[in-house]
Short mmCIF file of C-alpha atoms and ligand atoms in Angstrom, two decimals:
data_model
loop_
_atom_site.label_atom_id
_atom_site.label_comp_id
_atom_site.label_asym_id
_atom_site.label_seq_id
_atom_site.Cartn_x
_atom_site.Cartn_y
_atom_site.Cartn_z
CA ASP R 1 -6.79 37.80 4.56
CA GLU R 2 -6.91 34.19 3.54
CA GLU R 3 -4.02 31.88 4.20
CA ARG R 4 -1.95 31.64 1.02
CA ARG R 5 0.36 28.87 -0.07
CA LEU R 6 3.15 29.91 -2.36
CA ASN R 7 5.52 27.73 -4.30
CA LEU R 8 8.97 29.29 -4.81
CA LEU R 9 11.47 28.19 -7.40
CA LEU R 10 14.87 29.87 -7.65
CA ILE R 11 16.86 29.26 -10.81
CA ARG R 12 20.45 30.43 -10.82
CA TYR R 13 22.05 30.71 -14.26
CA ALA R 14 25.73 30.12 -14.97
CA ASP R 15 26.24 33.84 -15.77
CA ASP R 16 25.16 34.71 -12.19
CA ARG R 17 21.71 35.99 -13.11
CA SER R 18 18.81 34.49 -11.16
CA LEU R 19 15.15 33.98 -11.79
CA LEU R 20 12.62 33.61 -8.98
CA VAL R 21 9.33 31.98 -9.95
CA VAL R 22 6.49 32.42 -7.45
CA ARG R 23 3.38 30.34 -7.90
CA ASP R 24 0.24 30.74 -5.84
CA VAL R 25 -0.97 27.19 -5.19
CA SER R 26 -3.63 28.07 -2.59
CA GLN R 27 -6.48 27.31 -4.96
CA LEU R 28 -4.94 23.97 -5.94
CA MET R 29 -4.55 22.98 -2.33
CA ARG R 30 -8.13 23.95 -1.51
CA LEU R 31 -9.37 21.82 -4.41
CA GLU R 32 -7.25 18.93 -3.23
CA GLN R 33 -8.83 19.26 0.22
CA VAL R 34 -12.32 19.26 -1.32
CA ARG R 35 -11.44 16.09 -3.23
CA ARG R 36 -10.15 14.39 -0.10
CA ASP R 37 -13.21 15.35 1.95
CA PHE R 38 -15.52 14.18 -0.82
CA VAL R 39 -13.89 10.75 -1.08
CA ALA R 40 -13.85 10.38 2.70
CA ASN R 41 -17.54 11.34 3.00
CA VAL R 42 -18.72 9.11 0.17
CA SER R 43 -16.81 6.13 1.57
CA HIS R 44 -18.17 6.77 5.02
CA GLU R 45 -21.76 7.07 3.75
CA LEU R 46 -21.47 3.82 1.76
CA ARG R 47 -20.25 1.86 4.72
CA THR R 48 -23.57 1.52 6.58
CA PRO R 49 -25.78 0.42 3.64
CA LEU R 50 -23.09 -2.04 2.60
CA THR R 51 -22.97 -3.54 6.06
CA VAL R 52 -26.73 -4.05 5.92
CA VAL R 53 -26.64 -5.65 2.43
CA HIS R 54 -23.76 -7.86 3.45
CA GLY R 55 -25.46 -8.87 6.69
CA TYR R 56 -28.76 -9.82 5.02
CA LEU R 57 -27.01 -11.74 2.26
CA ASP R 58 -25.20 -13.75 4.90
CA MET R 59 -28.51 -14.69 6.50
CA ILE R 60 -29.77 -16.44 3.37
CA GLU R 61 -28.82 -20.10 3.29
CA PRO R 62 -28.08 -21.36 -0.25
CA GLU R 63 -30.27 -24.43 0.48
CA GLN R 64 -33.27 -22.15 0.97
CA VAL R 65 -32.98 -20.86 -2.59
CA PRO R 66 -31.33 -23.66 -4.56
CA GLU R 67 -32.21 -22.20 -7.95
CA TYR R 68 -30.58 -18.87 -7.01
CA GLU R 69 -27.43 -20.32 -5.53
CA PRO R 70 -25.02 -19.04 -8.23
CA ILE R 71 -26.60 -15.59 -7.99
CA LEU R 72 -26.36 -15.57 -4.21
CA HIS R 73 -22.72 -16.58 -4.49
CA GLU R 74 -21.99 -13.74 -6.92
CA LEU R 75 -23.90 -11.19 -4.81
CA ARG R 76 -21.86 -12.16 -1.77
CA ASN R 77 -18.60 -11.89 -3.72
CA GLN R 78 -19.44 -8.49 -5.11
CA SER R 79 -20.66 -7.09 -1.82
CA ARG R 80 -17.44 -8.30 -0.19
CA ARG R 81 -15.47 -6.59 -2.96
CA MET R 82 -17.34 -3.33 -2.49
CA THR R 83 -16.78 -3.47 1.25
CA GLN R 84 -13.06 -3.96 0.65
CA ILE R 85 -12.93 -0.98 -1.73
CA VAL R 86 -14.73 1.23 0.78
CA GLU R 87 -12.43 0.10 3.59
CA ASP R 88 -9.34 0.77 1.45
CA LEU R 89 -10.63 4.24 0.48
CA LEU R 90 -11.24 5.02 4.15
CA THR R 91 -7.72 3.82 4.99
CA LEU R 92 -6.30 6.13 2.30
CA SER R 93 -8.33 9.11 3.56
CA ARG R 94 -7.19 8.44 7.09
CA LEU R 95 -3.53 8.30 5.96
CA GLU R 96 -3.85 11.48 3.87
CA ALA R 97 -5.22 13.38 6.85
CA ARG R 98 -2.20 12.57 9.00
CA ASN R 99 1.18 14.21 9.20
CA ASP R 100 2.75 11.70 11.48
CA LEU R 101 2.23 8.23 12.93
CA PRO R 102 3.12 6.59 16.24
CA GLN R 103 6.82 5.92 16.55
CA GLU R 104 7.31 2.41 17.83
CA ARG R 105 10.23 0.03 17.98
CA ILE R 106 9.56 -2.76 15.49
CA SER R 107 11.51 -5.94 15.78
CA MET R 108 11.87 -7.31 12.26
CA ARG R 109 12.20 -11.03 12.96
CA PRO R 110 8.64 -11.51 14.33
CA LEU R 111 7.27 -9.16 11.68
CA LEU R 112 8.82 -11.18 8.85
CA GLU R 113 7.60 -14.39 10.49
CA ALA R 114 4.05 -12.99 10.56
CA LEU R 115 4.35 -11.98 6.89
CA ARG R 116 5.61 -15.43 6.01
CA ARG R 117 2.60 -17.01 7.72
CA GLU R 118 0.27 -14.69 5.78
CA ALA R 119 1.99 -15.64 2.51
CA GLU R 120 1.71 -19.33 3.42
CA ALA R 121 -2.00 -19.04 4.13
CA LEU R 122 -2.63 -17.29 0.80
CA SER R 123 -0.34 -19.47 -1.26
CA GLN R 124 -1.65 -22.75 0.18
CA GLY R 125 1.59 -24.51 -0.61
CA GLN R 126 1.70 -23.40 -4.24
CA HIS R 127 4.84 -21.25 -3.92
CA THR R 128 8.27 -21.61 -2.40
CA LEU R 129 8.65 -19.02 0.36
CA VAL R 130 12.06 -17.76 1.44
CA VAL R 131 12.83 -15.33 4.28
CA GLU R 132 16.23 -13.66 4.62
CA LEU R 133 16.90 -11.38 7.52
CA ASP R 134 19.73 -9.28 8.83
CA ASP R 135 18.46 -8.24 12.25
CA ARG R 136 21.26 -5.88 13.20
CA HIS R 137 18.64 -3.17 13.70
CA ASP R 138 15.03 -2.65 14.67
CA LEU R 139 12.84 -0.29 12.68
CA LEU R 140 11.23 2.89 14.06
CA GLY R 141 7.67 3.51 12.90
CA SER R 142 4.03 2.53 13.15
CA THR R 143 3.74 -1.23 13.59
CA LYS R 144 0.16 -1.38 12.37
CA GLU R 145 0.59 0.74 9.23
CA LEU R 146 3.93 -0.76 8.20
CA HIS R 147 2.64 -4.27 8.75
CA SER R 148 -0.35 -3.53 6.53
CA ALA R 149 1.88 -1.98 3.83
CA PHE R 150 4.28 -4.94 3.78
CA SER R 151 1.34 -7.30 3.86
CA ASN R 152 -0.04 -5.64 0.71
CA LEU R 153 3.23 -6.33 -1.12
CA VAL R 154 3.22 -9.95 0.02
CA THR R 155 -0.41 -10.42 -1.06
CA ASN R 156 0.42 -9.00 -4.50
CA ALA R 157 3.46 -11.26 -4.85
CA VAL R 158 1.28 -14.32 -4.20
CA ARG R 159 -1.55 -13.01 -6.41
CA TYR R 160 0.59 -12.24 -9.42
CA THR R 161 2.88 -15.28 -9.27
CA PRO R 162 1.70 -18.53 -10.84
CA ALA R 163 1.86 -21.77 -8.84
CA GLY R 164 5.38 -23.17 -8.62
CA GLY R 165 6.94 -19.70 -8.32
CA ARG R 166 9.20 -18.39 -5.58
CA ILE R 167 8.56 -15.50 -3.20
CA MET R 168 11.30 -14.00 -1.14
CA LEU R 169 11.00 -11.64 1.84
CA ARG R 170 14.16 -9.85 2.74
CA TRP R 171 15.22 -7.30 5.37
CA GLN R 172 18.69 -6.09 4.54
CA HIS R 173 21.01 -3.17 5.20
CA ASP R 174 22.09 -0.73 2.52
CA ALA R 175 25.60 0.62 2.05
CA ASP R 176 24.37 4.18 2.80
CA GLY R 177 23.35 3.27 6.38
CA GLY R 178 19.67 2.70 5.63
CA ALA R 179 17.80 -0.57 5.23
CA ARG R 180 15.15 -2.08 3.00
CA LEU R 181 12.36 -4.58 3.22
CA SER R 182 11.94 -6.21 -0.16
CA VAL R 183 9.46 -8.66 -1.60
CA THR R 184 10.70 -10.46 -4.70
CA ASP R 185 8.62 -12.81 -6.80
CA THR R 186 9.15 -14.88 -9.93
CA GLY R 187 5.72 -13.89 -11.23
CA GLN R 188 4.29 -12.37 -14.36
CA GLY R 189 6.21 -9.10 -13.98
CA ILE R 190 5.13 -5.63 -15.12
CA PRO R 191 5.97 -3.93 -18.43
CA ALA R 192 8.18 -0.86 -17.89
CA GLN R 193 5.66 1.70 -19.14
CA HIS R 194 3.31 0.89 -16.25
CA LEU R 195 5.85 1.25 -13.45
CA PRO R 196 5.57 5.03 -12.92
CA ARG R 197 1.79 4.82 -12.52
CA LEU R 198 1.47 1.73 -10.32
CA THR R 199 0.93 3.65 -7.07
CA GLU R 200 -1.97 5.69 -8.49
CA ARG R 201 -5.37 4.87 -7.08
CA PHE R 202 -7.18 2.17 -9.03
CA TYR R 203 -4.33 1.85 -11.53
CA ARG R 204 -3.96 -1.69 -12.80
CA VAL R 205 -1.82 -3.28 -15.45
CA SER R 206 -4.51 -5.62 -16.68
CA THR R 207 -7.95 -4.73 -15.44
CA SER R 208 -9.66 -8.01 -16.12
CA ARG R 209 -6.93 -10.18 -14.64
CA SER R 210 -6.62 -7.97 -11.54
CA ARG R 211 -10.39 -8.09 -10.98
CA GLU R 212 -10.24 -11.86 -11.02
CA THR R 213 -7.53 -11.81 -8.39
CA GLY R 214 -9.82 -9.88 -6.07
CA GLY R 215 -7.68 -6.78 -5.52
CA THR R 216 -9.08 -3.26 -5.24
CA GLY R 217 -6.33 -1.41 -7.15
CA LEU R 218 -5.71 0.67 -4.01
CA GLY R 219 -3.07 -1.47 -2.33
CA LEU R 220 0.02 0.22 -3.74
CA SER R 221 -1.41 3.74 -3.10
CA ILE R 222 -1.79 2.74 0.54
CA VAL R 223 1.78 1.41 0.57
CA LYS R 224 3.09 4.67 -0.91
CA HIS R 225 1.27 6.79 1.67
CA VAL R 226 2.43 4.70 4.61
CA LEU R 227 6.02 4.92 3.38
CA GLN R 228 5.78 8.69 2.85
CA LEU R 229 4.71 9.07 6.47
CA HIS R 230 7.97 7.27 7.37
CA GLN R 231 10.08 9.38 4.98
CA ALA R 232 10.70 6.13 3.14
CA ARG R 233 10.28 5.31 -0.55
CA LEU R 234 9.01 2.47 -2.66
CA GLU R 235 11.41 1.10 -5.27
CA ILE R 236 9.96 -1.14 -7.97
CA ARG R 237 11.95 -3.31 -10.35
CA SER R 238 10.24 -5.67 -12.68
CA GLU R 239 10.71 -7.64 -15.83
CA PRO R 240 7.78 -9.21 -17.65
CA GLY R 241 7.92 -12.99 -17.49
CA VAL R 242 10.75 -12.93 -14.94
CA GLY R 243 9.33 -11.31 -11.83
CA SER R 244 9.20 -8.21 -9.66
CA THR R 245 10.83 -6.71 -6.60
CA PHE R 246 9.04 -4.16 -4.46
CA ALA R 247 11.41 -2.61 -1.92
CA CYS R 248 10.53 -0.27 0.95
CA VAL R 249 13.65 1.80 1.48
CA PHE R 250 14.23 3.42 4.92
CA GLY R 251 16.83 5.98 5.88
CA GLY R 252 19.38 5.37 8.67
CA GLU R 253 17.39 7.65 11.05
CA ARG R 254 14.66 4.96 11.10
CA LEU R 255 17.00 2.26 12.46
CA LEU R 256 17.45 1.46 16.15
CA GLU R 257 20.03 -0.66 17.93
CA PRO R 258 18.30 -3.86 19.12
CA LEU R 259 17.46 -3.59 22.85
CA ALA R 260 19.43 -6.62 23.98
CA LEU R 261 22.61 -5.18 22.45
CA ALA R 262 21.98 -1.61 23.56
CA GLU R 263 21.55 -2.72 27.18
CA ALA R 264 24.60 -4.93 27.30
CA PRO R 265 27.31 -3.55 29.65
P1 LIG D 301 -4.51 -4.68 -6.80
O1 LIG D 301 -5.49 -4.65 -5.71
O2 LIG D 301 -5.13 -4.68 -8.18
O3 LIG D 301 -3.47 -5.72 -6.62
P2 LIG D 301 -2.40 -2.76 -6.24
O4 LIG D 301 -2.45 -1.28 -6.05
O5 LIG D 301 -1.90 -3.57 -5.08
O6 LIG D 301 -3.84 -3.22 -6.70
O7 LIG D 301 -1.51 -3.07 -7.51
C1 LIG D 301 -1.73 -2.36 -8.70
C2 LIG D 301 -1.42 -3.21 -9.92
O8 LIG D 301 -0.02 -3.45 -9.98
C3 LIG D 301 -2.06 -4.59 -9.89
O9 LIG D 301 -3.36 -4.57 -10.41
C4 LIG D 301 -1.11 -5.39 -10.79
O10 LIG D 301 -1.45 -5.17 -12.14
C5 LIG D 301 0.24 -4.73 -10.53
N1 LIG D 301 1.07 -5.50 -9.55
C6 LIG D 301 1.20 -5.25 -8.24
N2 LIG D 301 2.06 -6.11 -7.65
C7 LIG D 301 2.48 -6.94 -8.63
C8 LIG D 301 3.39 -8.07 -8.67
N3 LIG D 301 4.03 -8.50 -7.57
N4 LIG D 301 3.58 -8.66 -9.88
C9 LIG D 301 2.96 -8.23 -11.00
N5 LIG D 301 2.08 -7.18 -11.02
C10 LIG D 301 1.85 -6.54 -9.85
#
């Protein structure tokens, strides 16, 4: 009487025989749901105590406890880190629970400008920032989620590119009628064997170095989920010592004529 999920695979051989493989994946899907609920509940439960810890730590002035100043500093850093991890886990749970997102018209010029300002603030003049934009079309999707996904890629580009490097934000059209937003850096790059696993939760190329940079290891999982909800994909190209390009690739059905042009007589 339970709802069952079946996975069907039809293989047709050259000699006209066929093989139908039916797999019952109901149990797998139930387990996956249990995992999701567990992560969502734990994150939610951790949020309140963390807020309290964070709040009290902020009330202590370093001058009041001069001998503990380095410890206070470290406690604040770590509690901030934990809060960020919990917030990112909650964001992931929220995204996993959704099948669709608001469909809004996103004008790419202001969005890229906002991303450039974010990169500037993070980079503090240590990188050359370049924006290239073909604004033939607007993008259809969730402004908030896409902005946060793109912003993740920009933050990573700044984080993993040494001072003096170049970061390029580009919105360009593809020959197949789609378009892509890409973030290219001249940073440390990523060895090929890591590329397939980069979007896994908590996956990091170099744990110690990534910890220092203050990331949570959840950024690219969030990016992947946001893109999936837009039927878009993440393309990663990278060469160690040369740099990386992270491209969000959208199909033509996600592109809209800009309003000014559409309304012209
Ligand atoms: P993090 O919070 O650690 O940055 P992400 O999920 O955003 O987590 O990224 C996962 C890992 O991918 C990072 O720890 C880093 O090793 C690698 N990475 C991501 N972006 C870049 C980049 N632009 N250049 C080099 N390595 C990157």
